[in-house]
Structure formats: C-alpha cells, structure tokens
Amino acid sequence: MANAFYNLAMPKRFVNKVLQGRLPSAGLELTRFVLNTTVGVSGFFDVASRLGLDKSDADTGQTFGVYGVGPGPYLVLPLLPPLTVRDTVGFAADSFMDPLSLFVTPLGADIGRAAASRINERAQNMTLYQDVEDTSLDLYAAVRNGYLQRRRKSIDDATRDRDTDWERIADPFESREKSVHGAEAQSTQ
C-alpha cells in the first residue's frame, strides 16, 4: 500500500523538482512513475527500485527552502505529519497537485491520505517508534529535532543535487570554450 501512496504523489515531486531546477531528477521521477504504473500494477509494486531508480522526495515546502524561505515555528496538527509553517503552506500547495483533488476537496483528500499514510508508516516502523519513545526523556523535543534536522538535510541535498546537475550541464560548454581558446592561443604562436 505504501508504494501506491508514493506512486500517486508523483505529480508534486515532478513539479517541485522542475521548480527547483533539478531537471534530470524530474526525468527520473517521470520514468519511475511510468514503470511503476504500468509494470508495477498502478504502483502497488516498486519495479523501478529493482531496476536501480531509487525513491526520492520533493515537495513545495522543500522548494521554498531551496529558495531561502525559513521554516518558521514547528507545528503539530491532528492527522498530519510534523510540519513547520513553511511546510504547512507547502502541504496545502501540494494538495492542489494531487490527482485525487479532481474528485474530492483538495485539502480534504490530502489530509485523509496523509492520515492513512501516517498510520501505515507507524505500523511498518512500530519497533522504531517504540525505541524512540523508550529512550527519549522528552519525546516532543526528540521528534521536533529529528524532523527539523531531516528537513534541513533534505533541502541541502536538493540544493546540492540542483547545483551538481547544472555543473554537469555547463561543463561540456566550459570544456569546449577552453579548448577553443587554447587552440587560438596555439595558432597565434
């Protein structure tokens, strides 16, 4: 079921990767979606990961972070994952990129799916959650700090991915320019 939820969220990841300037990653996202939707039976099976196309994530909150928007206060809202103000605005924007929003109220569909996804995630990671609860003196602070660190890393990784992609794209032109200037310098000697 988790694979189907992930597959349905492709439009938001694709659009946000394009907005972040991560065009090769956006192409890989589209390839994953086509493979998992067709061969993976509507995304219930993750065929793309078996072929070496790893899962990734991108959302509007991350896009805001890549462009320098600060996180704002940390929020805990019923039925939703932990969020900051930036990520809450991004979550609402992402709901409009949800294919289910064509049939149901956009935010209502996303909140319902987020709640089902959280329940599914918790069930899959029950021992991990229990270990965190058992070892934390302040569970709220541990979850908040873990979330904020994970989001900071996610934004840093997205920025690094974008910069690496653009360096690869620009490199052939720089190499050609250097070789042209080098040939001109040799011909004048």
PDB file of C-alpha atoms in Angstrom:
ATOM      1  CA  MET A   1       0.000   0.000   0.000  1.00  0.00           C
ATOM      2  CA  ALA A   2       2.888   2.380   0.761  1.00  0.00           C
ATOM      3  CA  ASN A   3       4.145   2.008  -2.823  1.00  0.00           C
ATOM      4  CA  ALA A   4       0.737   3.013  -4.201  1.00  0.00           C
ATOM      5  CA  PHE A   5       0.665   6.131  -1.977  1.00  0.00           C
ATOM      6  CA  TYR A   6       4.168   7.029  -3.132  1.00  0.00           C
ATOM      7  CA  ASN A   7       3.249   6.499  -6.793  1.00  0.00           C
ATOM      8  CA  LEU A   8       0.148   8.703  -6.509  1.00  0.00           C
ATOM      9  CA  ALA A   9       2.276  11.554  -5.149  1.00  0.00           C
ATOM     10  CA  MET A  10       4.399  11.718  -8.327  1.00  0.00           C
ATOM     11  CA  PRO A  11       2.927  14.977  -9.719  1.00  0.00           C
ATOM     12  CA  LYS A  12       4.009  17.014  -6.676  1.00  0.00           C
ATOM     13  CA  ARG A  13       7.529  15.533  -6.757  1.00  0.00           C
ATOM     14  CA  PHE A  14       7.859  16.074 -10.505  1.00  0.00           C
ATOM     15  CA  VAL A  15       6.617  19.690 -10.456  1.00  0.00           C
ATOM     16  CA  ASN A  16       8.755  20.597  -7.442  1.00  0.00           C
ATOM     17  CA  LYS A  17      11.890  19.065  -8.948  1.00  0.00           C
ATOM     18  CA  VAL A  18      11.310  21.156 -12.080  1.00  0.00           C
ATOM     19  CA  LEU A  19      10.738  24.289  -9.941  1.00  0.00           C
ATOM     20  CA  GLN A  20      13.947  23.538  -8.025  1.00  0.00           C
ATOM     21  CA  GLY A  21      15.881  23.266 -11.294  1.00  0.00           C
ATOM     22  CA  ARG A  22      16.555  19.543 -10.826  1.00  0.00           C
ATOM     23  CA  LEU A  23      15.623  18.583 -14.380  1.00  0.00           C
ATOM     24  CA  PRO A  24      17.460  15.217 -14.618  1.00  0.00           C
ATOM     25  CA  SER A  25      15.839  14.180 -11.305  1.00  0.00           C
ATOM     26  CA  ALA A  26      12.444  15.240 -12.673  1.00  0.00           C
ATOM     27  CA  GLY A  27      13.030  12.987 -15.691  1.00  0.00           C
ATOM     28  CA  LEU A  28      13.903  10.073 -13.410  1.00  0.00           C
ATOM     29  CA  GLU A  29      10.737  10.759 -11.395  1.00  0.00           C
ATOM     30  CA  LEU A  30       8.638  10.543 -14.548  1.00  0.00           C
ATOM     31  CA  THR A  31      10.411   7.318 -15.580  1.00  0.00           C
ATOM     32  CA  ARG A  32       9.753   5.775 -12.143  1.00  0.00           C
ATOM     33  CA  PHE A  33       6.077   6.697 -12.408  1.00  0.00           C
ATOM     34  CA  VAL A  34       5.623   5.175 -15.872  1.00  0.00           C
ATOM     35  CA  LEU A  35       7.394   1.944 -14.867  1.00  0.00           C
ATOM     36  CA  ASN A  36       5.557   1.541 -11.577  1.00  0.00           C
ATOM     37  CA  THR A  37       2.174   2.466 -13.030  1.00  0.00           C
ATOM     38  CA  THR A  38       2.430   0.060 -15.958  1.00  0.00           C
ATOM     39  CA  VAL A  39       4.637  -2.863 -14.954  1.00  0.00           C
ATOM     40  CA  GLY A  40       4.093  -2.311 -11.216  1.00  0.00           C
ATOM     41  CA  VAL A  41       0.292  -2.573 -11.477  1.00  0.00           C
ATOM     42  CA  SER A  42      -0.742   1.005 -10.660  1.00  0.00           C
ATOM     43  CA  GLY A  43       2.189   1.442  -8.309  1.00  0.00           C
ATOM     44  CA  PHE A  44       1.428  -1.417  -5.919  1.00  0.00           C
ATOM     45  CA  PHE A  45       4.829  -2.914  -6.806  1.00  0.00           C
ATOM     46  CA  ASP A  46       8.008  -0.834  -6.898  1.00  0.00           C
ATOM     47  CA  VAL A  47       9.561  -2.157 -10.114  1.00  0.00           C
ATOM     48  CA  ALA A  48      11.635   0.992 -10.655  1.00  0.00           C
ATOM     49  CA  SER A  49      13.671   0.488  -7.453  1.00  0.00           C
ATOM     50  CA  ARG A  50      14.542  -3.025  -8.566  1.00  0.00           C
ATOM     51  CA  LEU A  51      15.862  -1.502 -11.801  1.00  0.00           C
ATOM     52  CA  GLY A  52      18.076   0.962  -9.887  1.00  0.00           C
ATOM     53  CA  LEU A  53      15.797   4.030  -9.932  1.00  0.00           C
ATOM     54  CA  ASP A  54      15.747   4.886  -6.232  1.00  0.00           C
ATOM     55  CA  LYS A  55      12.919   6.707  -4.490  1.00  0.00           C
ATOM     56  CA  SER A  56      13.401  10.383  -3.795  1.00  0.00           C
ATOM     57  CA  ASP A  57      11.300  13.172  -2.422  1.00  0.00           C
ATOM     58  CA  ALA A  58      10.439  16.747  -3.304  1.00  0.00           C
ATOM     59  CA  ASP A  59       7.598  18.927  -2.105  1.00  0.00           C
ATOM     60  CA  THR A  60       6.650  22.585  -2.123  1.00  0.00           C
ATOM     61  CA  GLY A  61       7.986  23.163   1.399  1.00  0.00           C
ATOM     62  CA  GLN A  62      11.350  21.850   0.212  1.00  0.00           C
ATOM     63  CA  THR A  63      11.147  24.099  -2.867  1.00  0.00           C
ATOM     64  CA  PHE A  64      10.526  27.110  -0.621  1.00  0.00           C
ATOM     65  CA  GLY A  65      13.538  26.046   1.461  1.00  0.00           C
ATOM     66  CA  VAL A  66      15.755  25.734  -1.637  1.00  0.00           C
ATOM     67  CA  TYR A  67      14.851  29.341  -2.475  1.00  0.00           C
ATOM     68  CA  GLY A  68      15.753  30.507   1.035  1.00  0.00           C
ATOM     69  CA  VAL A  69      12.377  30.691   2.798  1.00  0.00           C
ATOM     70  CA  GLY A  70      12.885  29.994   6.515  1.00  0.00           C
ATOM     71  CA  PRO A  71      10.981  27.209   8.274  1.00  0.00           C
ATOM     72  CA  GLY A  72       9.074  29.264  10.839  1.00  0.00           C
ATOM     73  CA  PRO A  73       7.667  27.686  14.004  1.00  0.00           C
ATOM     74  CA  TYR A  74       7.247  23.929  14.363  1.00  0.00           C
ATOM     75  CA  LEU A  75       3.624  22.737  14.363  1.00  0.00           C
ATOM     76  CA  VAL A  76       1.875  19.559  15.428  1.00  0.00           C
ATOM     77  CA  LEU A  77      -1.547  19.298  13.799  1.00  0.00           C
ATOM     78  CA  PRO A  78      -4.036  16.432  14.159  1.00  0.00           C
ATOM     79  CA  LEU A  79      -3.864  13.737  11.434  1.00  0.00           C
ATOM     80  CA  LEU A  80      -0.882  15.401   9.745  1.00  0.00           C
ATOM     81  CA  PRO A  81       2.835  14.735   9.951  1.00  0.00           C
ATOM     82  CA  PRO A  82       5.008  17.189  11.884  1.00  0.00           C
ATOM     83  CA  LEU A  83       5.305  20.457   9.948  1.00  0.00           C
ATOM     84  CA  THR A  84       6.736  23.932  10.116  1.00  0.00           C
ATOM     85  CA  VAL A  85       4.788  26.966   8.904  1.00  0.00           C
ATOM     86  CA  ARG A  86       6.738  26.834   5.588  1.00  0.00           C
ATOM     87  CA  ASP A  87       5.922  23.139   5.191  1.00  0.00           C
ATOM     88  CA  THR A  88       2.255  23.692   6.095  1.00  0.00           C
ATOM     89  CA  VAL A  89       1.894  26.226   3.262  1.00  0.00           C
ATOM     90  CA  GLY A  90       3.764  23.788   1.018  1.00  0.00           C
ATOM     91  CA  PHE A  91       1.479  20.929   2.122  1.00  0.00           C
ATOM     92  CA  ALA A  92      -1.581  22.969   1.122  1.00  0.00           C
ATOM     93  CA  ALA A  93       0.009  23.825  -2.252  1.00  0.00           C
ATOM     94  CA  ASP A  94       0.915  20.170  -2.800  1.00  0.00           C
ATOM     95  CA  SER A  95      -2.717  19.179  -2.253  1.00  0.00           C
ATOM     96  CA  PHE A  96      -3.631  21.011  -5.469  1.00  0.00           C
ATOM     97  CA  MET A  97      -1.174  18.777  -7.380  1.00  0.00           C
ATOM     98  CA  ASP A  98      -2.872  15.673  -6.019  1.00  0.00           C
ATOM     99  CA  PRO A  99      -4.721  13.656  -8.692  1.00  0.00           C
ATOM    100  CA  LEU A 100      -7.424  12.848  -6.128  1.00  0.00           C
ATOM    101  CA  SER A 101      -8.191  16.576  -5.821  1.00  0.00           C
ATOM    102  CA  LEU A 102     -10.099  16.340  -9.099  1.00  0.00           C
ATOM    103  CA  PHE A 103     -12.751  14.243  -7.334  1.00  0.00           C
ATOM    104  CA  VAL A 104     -12.599  15.356  -3.689  1.00  0.00           C
ATOM    105  CA  THR A 105     -11.879  18.621  -1.904  1.00  0.00           C
ATOM    106  CA  PRO A 106      -8.116  19.078  -2.488  1.00  0.00           C
ATOM    107  CA  LEU A 107      -7.041  19.651   1.096  1.00  0.00           C
ATOM    108  CA  GLY A 108      -9.535  17.108   2.429  1.00  0.00           C
ATOM    109  CA  ALA A 109      -8.167  14.393   0.147  1.00  0.00           C
ATOM    110  CA  ASP A 110      -4.605  15.162   1.123  1.00  0.00           C
ATOM    111  CA  ILE A 111      -5.383  15.193   4.850  1.00  0.00           C
ATOM    112  CA  GLY A 112      -7.182  11.848   4.541  1.00  0.00           C
ATOM    113  CA  ARG A 113      -4.340  10.282   2.578  1.00  0.00           C
ATOM    114  CA  ALA A 114      -1.759  11.802   4.943  1.00  0.00           C
ATOM    115  CA  ALA A 115      -3.597  10.275   7.904  1.00  0.00           C
ATOM    116  CA  ALA A 116      -3.758   6.851   6.213  1.00  0.00           C
ATOM    117  CA  SER A 117      -0.104   7.143   5.214  1.00  0.00           C
ATOM    118  CA  ARG A 118       0.930   8.048   8.778  1.00  0.00           C
ATOM    119  CA  ILE A 119      -0.969   5.053  10.171  1.00  0.00           C
ATOM    120  CA  ASN A 120       0.643   2.789   7.574  1.00  0.00           C
ATOM    121  CA  GLU A 121       4.110   4.227   8.289  1.00  0.00           C
ATOM    122  CA  ARG A 122       3.657   3.830  12.018  1.00  0.00           C
ATOM    123  CA  ALA A 123       2.568   0.209  11.599  1.00  0.00           C
ATOM    124  CA  GLN A 124       5.622  -0.558   9.430  1.00  0.00           C
ATOM    125  CA  ASN A 125       8.015   1.096  11.908  1.00  0.00           C
ATOM    126  CA  MET A 126       6.400   0.161  15.221  1.00  0.00           C
ATOM    127  CA  THR A 127       9.631  -1.036  16.867  1.00  0.00           C
ATOM    128  CA  LEU A 128      11.496   2.106  15.772  1.00  0.00           C
ATOM    129  CA  TYR A 129       8.785   4.350  17.250  1.00  0.00           C
ATOM    130  CA  GLN A 130       8.745   2.299  20.433  1.00  0.00           C
ATOM    131  CA  ASP A 131      12.550   2.561  20.751  1.00  0.00           C
ATOM    132  CA  VAL A 132      12.387   6.358  20.379  1.00  0.00           C
ATOM    133  CA  GLU A 133       9.640   6.569  22.987  1.00  0.00           C
ATOM    134  CA  ASP A 134      11.583   4.342  25.390  1.00  0.00           C
ATOM    135  CA  THR A 135      14.902   6.198  25.048  1.00  0.00           C
ATOM    136  CA  SER A 136      13.671   9.803  24.997  1.00  0.00           C
ATOM    137  CA  LEU A 137      13.303  11.912  28.089  1.00  0.00           C
ATOM    138  CA  ASP A 138      11.296  14.455  26.099  1.00  0.00           C
ATOM    139  CA  LEU A 139       9.530  12.745  23.178  1.00  0.00           C
ATOM    140  CA  TYR A 140       8.193  16.023  21.747  1.00  0.00           C
ATOM    141  CA  ALA A 141      11.687  17.575  21.631  1.00  0.00           C
ATOM    142  CA  ALA A 142      13.187  14.411  20.117  1.00  0.00           C
ATOM    143  CA  VAL A 143      10.567  14.287  17.336  1.00  0.00           C
ATOM    144  CA  ARG A 144      10.847  18.043  16.691  1.00  0.00           C
ATOM    145  CA  ASN A 145      14.645  17.995  16.485  1.00  0.00           C
ATOM    146  CA  GLY A 146      14.641  14.886  14.299  1.00  0.00           C
ATOM    147  CA  TYR A 147      12.107  16.440  11.940  1.00  0.00           C
ATOM    148  CA  LEU A 148      13.916  19.783  11.683  1.00  0.00           C
ATOM    149  CA  GLN A 149      17.278  18.075  11.049  1.00  0.00           C
ATOM    150  CA  ARG A 150      15.765  15.777   8.403  1.00  0.00           C
ATOM    151  CA  ARG A 151      14.126  18.739   6.612  1.00  0.00           C
ATOM    152  CA  ARG A 152      17.353  20.767   6.723  1.00  0.00           C
ATOM    153  CA  LYS A 153      19.235  17.806   5.219  1.00  0.00           C
ATOM    154  CA  SER A 154      16.520  17.309   2.586  1.00  0.00           C
ATOM    155  CA  ILE A 155      16.790  20.946   1.493  1.00  0.00           C
ATOM    156  CA  ASP A 156      20.602  20.830   1.490  1.00  0.00           C
ATOM    157  CA  ASP A 157      20.529  17.627  -0.593  1.00  0.00           C
ATOM    158  CA  ALA A 158      18.081  19.173  -3.084  1.00  0.00           C
ATOM    159  CA  THR A 159      20.267  22.274  -3.434  1.00  0.00           C
ATOM    160  CA  ARG A 160      23.385  20.158  -3.895  1.00  0.00           C
ATOM    161  CA  ASP A 161      21.580  17.946  -6.445  1.00  0.00           C
ATOM    162  CA  ARG A 162      20.490  21.022  -8.421  1.00  0.00           C
ATOM    163  CA  ASP A 163      23.977  22.548  -8.353  1.00  0.00           C
ATOM    164  CA  THR A 164      25.593  19.264  -9.426  1.00  0.00           C
ATOM    165  CA  ASP A 165      23.120  18.866 -12.296  1.00  0.00           C
ATOM    166  CA  TRP A 166      23.798  22.389 -13.577  1.00  0.00           C
ATOM    167  CA  GLU A 167      27.575  21.926 -13.249  1.00  0.00           C
ATOM    168  CA  ARG A 168      27.324  18.771 -15.389  1.00  0.00           C
ATOM    169  CA  ILE A 169      25.231  20.618 -17.950  1.00  0.00           C
ATOM    170  CA  ALA A 170      27.603  23.615 -18.031  1.00  0.00           C
ATOM    171  CA  ASP A 171      30.828  21.550 -18.019  1.00  0.00           C
ATOM    172  CA  PRO A 172      30.771  20.473 -21.704  1.00  0.00           C
ATOM    173  CA  PHE A 173      30.391  24.111 -22.748  1.00  0.00           C
ATOM    174  CA  GLU A 174      33.231  25.230 -20.488  1.00  0.00           C
ATOM    175  CA  SER A 175      35.477  22.425 -21.775  1.00  0.00           C
ATOM    176  CA  ARG A 176      34.690  23.386 -25.378  1.00  0.00           C
ATOM    177  CA  GLU A 177      35.341  27.063 -24.623  1.00  0.00           C
ATOM    178  CA  LYS A 178      38.696  26.249 -23.009  1.00  0.00           C
ATOM    179  CA  SER A 179      39.731  24.067 -25.961  1.00  0.00           C
ATOM    180  CA  VAL A 180      38.721  26.780 -28.474  1.00  0.00           C
ATOM    181  CA  HIS A 181      40.680  29.436 -26.566  1.00  0.00           C
ATOM    182  CA  GLY A 182      43.615  27.034 -26.198  1.00  0.00           C
ATOM    183  CA  ALA A 183      43.616  26.341 -29.949  1.00  0.00           C
ATOM    184  CA  GLU A 184      43.504  30.081 -30.681  1.00  0.00           C
ATOM    185  CA  ALA A 185      46.464  30.658 -28.372  1.00  0.00           C
ATOM    186  CA  GLN A 186      48.484  27.893 -30.080  1.00  0.00           C
ATOM    187  CA  SER A 187      47.674  29.195 -33.580  1.00  0.00           C
ATOM    188  CA  THR A 188      48.955  32.691 -32.704  1.00  0.00           C
ATOM    189  CA  GLN A 189      52.334  31.336 -31.604  1.00  0.00           C
TER     190      GLN A 189
END
